[in-house]
Coordinates of C-alpha atoms and ligand atoms in Angstrom, one line a residue:
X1 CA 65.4 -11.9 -8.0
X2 CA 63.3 -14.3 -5.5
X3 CA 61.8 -16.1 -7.7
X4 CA 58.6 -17.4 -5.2
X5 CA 56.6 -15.1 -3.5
X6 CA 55.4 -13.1 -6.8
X7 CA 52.7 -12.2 -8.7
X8 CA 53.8 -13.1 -12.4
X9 CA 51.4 -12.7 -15.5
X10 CA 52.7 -14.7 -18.6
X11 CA 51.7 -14.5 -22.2
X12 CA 51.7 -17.4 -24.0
X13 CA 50.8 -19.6 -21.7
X14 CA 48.7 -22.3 -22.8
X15 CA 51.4 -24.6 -24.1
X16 CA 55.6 -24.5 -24.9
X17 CA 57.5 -22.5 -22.8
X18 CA 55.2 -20.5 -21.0
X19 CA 53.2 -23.4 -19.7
X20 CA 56.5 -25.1 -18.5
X21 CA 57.2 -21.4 -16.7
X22 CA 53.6 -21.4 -15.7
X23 CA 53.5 -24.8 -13.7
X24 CA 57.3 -24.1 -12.7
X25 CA 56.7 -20.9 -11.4
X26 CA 52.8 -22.1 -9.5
X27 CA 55.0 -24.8 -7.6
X28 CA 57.1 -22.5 -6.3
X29 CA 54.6 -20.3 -5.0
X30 CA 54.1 -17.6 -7.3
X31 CA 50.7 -16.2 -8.1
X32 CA 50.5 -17.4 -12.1
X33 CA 48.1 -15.5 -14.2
X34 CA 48.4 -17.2 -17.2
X35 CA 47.0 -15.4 -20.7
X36 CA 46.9 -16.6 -24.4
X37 CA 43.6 -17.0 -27.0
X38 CA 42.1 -20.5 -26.3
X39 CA 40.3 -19.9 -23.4
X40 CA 39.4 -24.0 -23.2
X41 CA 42.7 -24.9 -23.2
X42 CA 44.2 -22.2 -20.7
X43 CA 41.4 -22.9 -18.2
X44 CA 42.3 -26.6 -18.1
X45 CA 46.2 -26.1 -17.5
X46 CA 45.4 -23.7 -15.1
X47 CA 43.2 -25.8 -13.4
X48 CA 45.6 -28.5 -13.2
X49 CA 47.9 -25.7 -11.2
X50 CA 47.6 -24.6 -7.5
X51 CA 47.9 -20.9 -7.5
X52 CA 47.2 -20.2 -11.3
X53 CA 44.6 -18.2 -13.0
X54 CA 43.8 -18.3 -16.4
X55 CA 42.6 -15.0 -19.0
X56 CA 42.0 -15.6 -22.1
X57 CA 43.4 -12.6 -24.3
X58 CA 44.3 -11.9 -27.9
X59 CA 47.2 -9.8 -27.1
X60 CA 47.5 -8.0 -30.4
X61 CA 43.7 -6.6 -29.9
X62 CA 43.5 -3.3 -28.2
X63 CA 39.9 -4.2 -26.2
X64 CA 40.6 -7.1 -25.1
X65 CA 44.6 -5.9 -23.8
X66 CA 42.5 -2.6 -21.9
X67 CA 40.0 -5.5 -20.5
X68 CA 43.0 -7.7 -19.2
X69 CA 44.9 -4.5 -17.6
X70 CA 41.4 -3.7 -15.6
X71 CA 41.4 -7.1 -14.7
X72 CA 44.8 -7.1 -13.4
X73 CA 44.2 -3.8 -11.6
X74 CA 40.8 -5.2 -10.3
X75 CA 42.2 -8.7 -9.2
X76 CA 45.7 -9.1 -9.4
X77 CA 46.4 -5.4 -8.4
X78 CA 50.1 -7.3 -6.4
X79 CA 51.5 -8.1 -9.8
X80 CA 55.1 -7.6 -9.5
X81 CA 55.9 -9.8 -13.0
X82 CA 55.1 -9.5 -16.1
X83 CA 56.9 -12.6 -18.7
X84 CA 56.0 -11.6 -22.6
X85 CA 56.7 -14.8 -23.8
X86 CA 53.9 -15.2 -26.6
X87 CA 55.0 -15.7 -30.2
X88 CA 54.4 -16.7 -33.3
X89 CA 56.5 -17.9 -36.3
X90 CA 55.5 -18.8 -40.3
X91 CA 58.0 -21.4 -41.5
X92 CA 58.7 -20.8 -45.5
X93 CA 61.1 -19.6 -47.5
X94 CA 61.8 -16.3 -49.3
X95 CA 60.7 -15.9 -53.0
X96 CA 59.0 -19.1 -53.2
X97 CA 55.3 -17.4 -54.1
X98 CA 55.0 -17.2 -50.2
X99 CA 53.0 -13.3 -48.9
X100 CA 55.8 -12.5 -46.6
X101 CA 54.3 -9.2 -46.3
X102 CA 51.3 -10.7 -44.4
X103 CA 53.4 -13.2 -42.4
X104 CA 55.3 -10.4 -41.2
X105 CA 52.3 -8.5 -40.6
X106 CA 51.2 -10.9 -38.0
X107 CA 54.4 -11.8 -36.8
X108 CA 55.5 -8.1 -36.2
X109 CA 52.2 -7.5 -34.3
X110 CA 52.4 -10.0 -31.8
X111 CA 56.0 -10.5 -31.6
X112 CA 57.0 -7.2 -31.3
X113 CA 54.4 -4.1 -30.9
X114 CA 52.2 -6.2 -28.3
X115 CA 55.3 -6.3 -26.2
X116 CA 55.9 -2.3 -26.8
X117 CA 51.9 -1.8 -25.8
X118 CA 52.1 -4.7 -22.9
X119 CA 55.3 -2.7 -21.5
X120 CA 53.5 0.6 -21.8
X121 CA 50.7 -0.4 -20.2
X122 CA 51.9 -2.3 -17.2
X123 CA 55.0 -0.5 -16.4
X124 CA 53.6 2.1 -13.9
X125 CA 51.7 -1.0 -12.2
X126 CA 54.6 -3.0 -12.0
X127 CA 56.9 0.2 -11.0
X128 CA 54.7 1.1 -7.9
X129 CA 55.2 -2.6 -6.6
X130 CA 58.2 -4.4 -4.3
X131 CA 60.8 -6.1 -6.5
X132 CA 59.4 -5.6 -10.0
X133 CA 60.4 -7.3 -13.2
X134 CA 60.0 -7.9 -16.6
X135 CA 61.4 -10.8 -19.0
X136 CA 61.5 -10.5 -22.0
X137 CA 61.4 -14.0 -24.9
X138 CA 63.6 -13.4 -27.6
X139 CA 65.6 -15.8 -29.8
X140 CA 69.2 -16.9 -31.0
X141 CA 67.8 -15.6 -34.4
X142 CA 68.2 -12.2 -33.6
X143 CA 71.6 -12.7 -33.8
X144 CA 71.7 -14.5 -36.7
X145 CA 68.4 -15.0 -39.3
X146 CA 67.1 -18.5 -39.6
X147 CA 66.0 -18.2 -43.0
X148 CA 63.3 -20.6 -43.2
X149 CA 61.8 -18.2 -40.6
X150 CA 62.9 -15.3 -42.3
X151 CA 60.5 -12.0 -41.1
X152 CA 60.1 -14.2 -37.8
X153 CA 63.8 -13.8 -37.3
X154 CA 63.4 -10.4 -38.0
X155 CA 60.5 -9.6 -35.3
X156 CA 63.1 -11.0 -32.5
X157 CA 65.9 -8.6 -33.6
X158 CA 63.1 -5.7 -33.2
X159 CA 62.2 -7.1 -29.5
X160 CA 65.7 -7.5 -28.7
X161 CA 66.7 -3.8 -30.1
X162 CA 64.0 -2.5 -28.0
X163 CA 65.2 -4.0 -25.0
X164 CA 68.1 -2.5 -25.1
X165 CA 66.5 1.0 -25.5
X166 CA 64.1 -0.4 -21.9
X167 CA 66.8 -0.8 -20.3
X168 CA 69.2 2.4 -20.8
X169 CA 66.0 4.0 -20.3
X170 CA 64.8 2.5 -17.6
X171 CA 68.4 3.3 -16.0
X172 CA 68.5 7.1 -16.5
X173 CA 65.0 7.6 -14.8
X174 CA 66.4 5.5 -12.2
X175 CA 63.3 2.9 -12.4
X176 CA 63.4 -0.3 -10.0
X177 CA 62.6 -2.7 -12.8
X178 CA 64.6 -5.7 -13.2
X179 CA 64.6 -6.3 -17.3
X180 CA 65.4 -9.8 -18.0
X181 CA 65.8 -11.5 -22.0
X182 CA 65.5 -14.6 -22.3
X183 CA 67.5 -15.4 -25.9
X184 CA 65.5 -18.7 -26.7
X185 CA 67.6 -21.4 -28.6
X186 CA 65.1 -23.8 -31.2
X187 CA 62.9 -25.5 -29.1
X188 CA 61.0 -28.6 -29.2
X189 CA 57.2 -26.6 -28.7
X190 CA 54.7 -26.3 -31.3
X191 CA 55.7 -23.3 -32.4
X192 CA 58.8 -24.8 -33.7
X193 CA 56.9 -28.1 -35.1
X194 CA 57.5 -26.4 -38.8
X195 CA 60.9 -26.3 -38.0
X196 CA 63.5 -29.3 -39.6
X197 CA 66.2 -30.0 -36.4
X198 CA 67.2 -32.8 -34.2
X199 CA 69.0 -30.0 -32.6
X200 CA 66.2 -29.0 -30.3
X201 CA 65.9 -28.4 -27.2
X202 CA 63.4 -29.5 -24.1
X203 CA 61.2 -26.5 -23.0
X204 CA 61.7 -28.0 -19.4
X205 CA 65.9 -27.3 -20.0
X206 CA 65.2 -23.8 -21.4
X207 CA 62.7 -23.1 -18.5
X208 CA 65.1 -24.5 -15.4
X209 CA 68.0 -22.2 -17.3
X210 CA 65.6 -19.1 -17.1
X211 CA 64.8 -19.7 -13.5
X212 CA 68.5 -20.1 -12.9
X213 CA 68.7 -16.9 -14.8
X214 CA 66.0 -15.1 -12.6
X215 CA 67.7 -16.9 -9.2
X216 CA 71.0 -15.2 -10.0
X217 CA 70.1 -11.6 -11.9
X218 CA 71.0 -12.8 -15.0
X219 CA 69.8 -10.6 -16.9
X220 CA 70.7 -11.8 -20.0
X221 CA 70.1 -15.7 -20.2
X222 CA 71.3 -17.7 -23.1
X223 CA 70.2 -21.3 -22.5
X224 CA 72.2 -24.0 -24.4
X225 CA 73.2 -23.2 -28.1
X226 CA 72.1 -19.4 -27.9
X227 CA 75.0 -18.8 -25.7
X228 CA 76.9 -20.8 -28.7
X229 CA 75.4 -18.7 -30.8
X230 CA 76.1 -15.9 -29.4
X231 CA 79.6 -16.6 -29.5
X232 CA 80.0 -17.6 -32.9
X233 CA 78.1 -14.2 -34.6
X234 CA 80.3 -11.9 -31.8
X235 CA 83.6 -13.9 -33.8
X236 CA 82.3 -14.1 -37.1
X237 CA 78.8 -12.8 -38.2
X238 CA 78.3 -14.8 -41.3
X239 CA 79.6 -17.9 -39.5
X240 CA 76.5 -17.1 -37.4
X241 CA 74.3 -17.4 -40.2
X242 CA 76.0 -20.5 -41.5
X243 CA 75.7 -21.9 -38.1
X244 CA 71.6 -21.6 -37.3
X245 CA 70.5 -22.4 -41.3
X246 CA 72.4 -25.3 -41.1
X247 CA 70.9 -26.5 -38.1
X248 CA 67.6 -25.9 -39.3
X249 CA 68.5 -27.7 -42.9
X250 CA 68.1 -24.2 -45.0
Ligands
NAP301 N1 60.3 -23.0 -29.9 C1 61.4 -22.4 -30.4 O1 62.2 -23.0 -31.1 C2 61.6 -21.0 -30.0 C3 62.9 -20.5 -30.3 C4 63.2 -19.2 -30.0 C5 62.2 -18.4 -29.4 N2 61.0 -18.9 -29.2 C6 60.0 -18.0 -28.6 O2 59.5 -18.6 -27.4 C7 58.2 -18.0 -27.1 C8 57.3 -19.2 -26.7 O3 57.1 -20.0 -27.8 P1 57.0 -21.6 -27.6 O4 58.2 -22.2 -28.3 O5 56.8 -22.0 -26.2 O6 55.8 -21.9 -28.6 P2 54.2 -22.2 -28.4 O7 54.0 -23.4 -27.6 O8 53.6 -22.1 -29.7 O9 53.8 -20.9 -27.5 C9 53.3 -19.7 -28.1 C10 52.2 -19.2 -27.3 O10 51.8 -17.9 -27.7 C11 50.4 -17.8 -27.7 N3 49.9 -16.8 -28.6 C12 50.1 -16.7 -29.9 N4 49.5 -15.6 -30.5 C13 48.9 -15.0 -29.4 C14 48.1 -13.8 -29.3 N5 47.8 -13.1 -30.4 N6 47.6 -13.5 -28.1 C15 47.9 -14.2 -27.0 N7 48.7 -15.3 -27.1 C16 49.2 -15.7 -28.2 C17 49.9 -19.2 -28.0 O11 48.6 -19.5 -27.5 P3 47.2 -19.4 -28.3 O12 47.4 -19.9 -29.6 O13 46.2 -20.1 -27.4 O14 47.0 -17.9 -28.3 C18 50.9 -20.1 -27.4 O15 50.6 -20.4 -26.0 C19 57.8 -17.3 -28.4 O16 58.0 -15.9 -28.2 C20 58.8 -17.8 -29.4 O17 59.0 -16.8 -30.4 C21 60.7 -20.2 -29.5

């Protein structure tokens, strides 16, 4: 895909990854409407870019996801991009005392069914525009569980399942969307600040890789050790798991 000329909406936003994409994608002369929770924050990043907007949005409420789709249709109706990229992660371990029930509550909300809804809701938007896309944020841990991240892992294996269903569906009806994943190795963001590595990597390499990705229809784009990753689980599964949890010092 060209990756200047669009209209790109991006979740998470505000800091990591998406910010990195954000001020990436501004300088290259996309239209960046840029969308996470704290509004302060998000209007100063976007301030700081030429060509970025910023809309504060919980993504996992309903109102607020129907107020930022009239928004888009009101003032961004060109959107041609839509980048799910917000996540969220508790660090702990199983069986420790730890409510995994409610960590995977929240993580399986906004991880996983806010993508479904976000999909559902912009697809005919995106459809009835020139060059459509949609990328996707996933993880290496979908291949194989970090398990100091355990439900976490588990979200990104949901996301990753239901891109593959997107995109044999998206085939048969014959839609123009390109469907991009971008299968995240550990990062050095916040999110990943829980995390114990000195195996992570810069948001700024992860970010050039996707664009690379985008430049060249990659549609699936495994920066650095996910590609390893990939590898290793493909040869041996439980090697795989072996392979992230000792990285991450499980
Ligand atoms: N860092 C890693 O090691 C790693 C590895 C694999 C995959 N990933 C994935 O990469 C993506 C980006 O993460 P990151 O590493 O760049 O971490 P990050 O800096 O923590 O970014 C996550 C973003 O999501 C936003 N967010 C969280 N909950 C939200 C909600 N309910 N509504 C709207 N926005 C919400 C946060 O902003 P607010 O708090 O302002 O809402 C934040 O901007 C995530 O999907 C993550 O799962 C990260």
């Amino acid at each position: 895909m060209n990756i200047s000329g669009n209209t790109i909406l991006i979740t998470g936003a505000g800091t990591g990854m998406g910010l990195i994409a954000a001020k990436e994608l501004a300088a290259r002369g996309n239209r960046v409407i840029m969308v996470a929770r704290d509004a302060e924050r998000l209007q100063r990043e976007a301030d700081a870019l030429r060509g970025a907007q910023a809309y504060a949005c919980d993504i996992t409420d309903v109102g607020q996801v129907e107020g930022l789709v009239d928004w888009v249709q009101e003032n961004a109706p060109e959107l041609n991009v839509l980048f799910l990229n917000a996540g969220v992660t508790h660090t702990y371990r199983l069986f420790d005392g730890t409510d995994a029930a409610s960590n995977a509550r929240l993580e399986m909300l906004v991880n996983f069914v806010s993508a479904v809804d976000l999909t559902h809701r912009f697809l005919p938007l995106l459809e009835g525009r020139p060059d459509p896309a949609l990328i996707v944020t996933t993880s290496g841990v979908m291949y194989a569980p970090d398990t100091t991240n355990p439900t976490y892992s588990a979200t990104k294996a949901a996301l990753h399942s239901y891109v593959q269903s997107m995109r044999y569906r998206l085939k048969q009806v014959g839609s123009p969307l390109r469907l991009f994943e971008l299968v995240s190795p550990l990062v050095d963001t916040p999110f990943a600040s829980g995390v114990r590595s000195n195996e992570k990597a810069k948001p700024e390499t992860v970010i050039a890789d996707l664009l690379h990705g985008l430049e060249d229809d990659t549609f699936d784009i495994r920066p650095g050790s996910s590609q390893a990753l990939y590898e290793a689980w493909r040869a041996d599964p439980e090697k795989a798991v072996a392979m992230v949890n000792e990285a991450t010092g499980a």
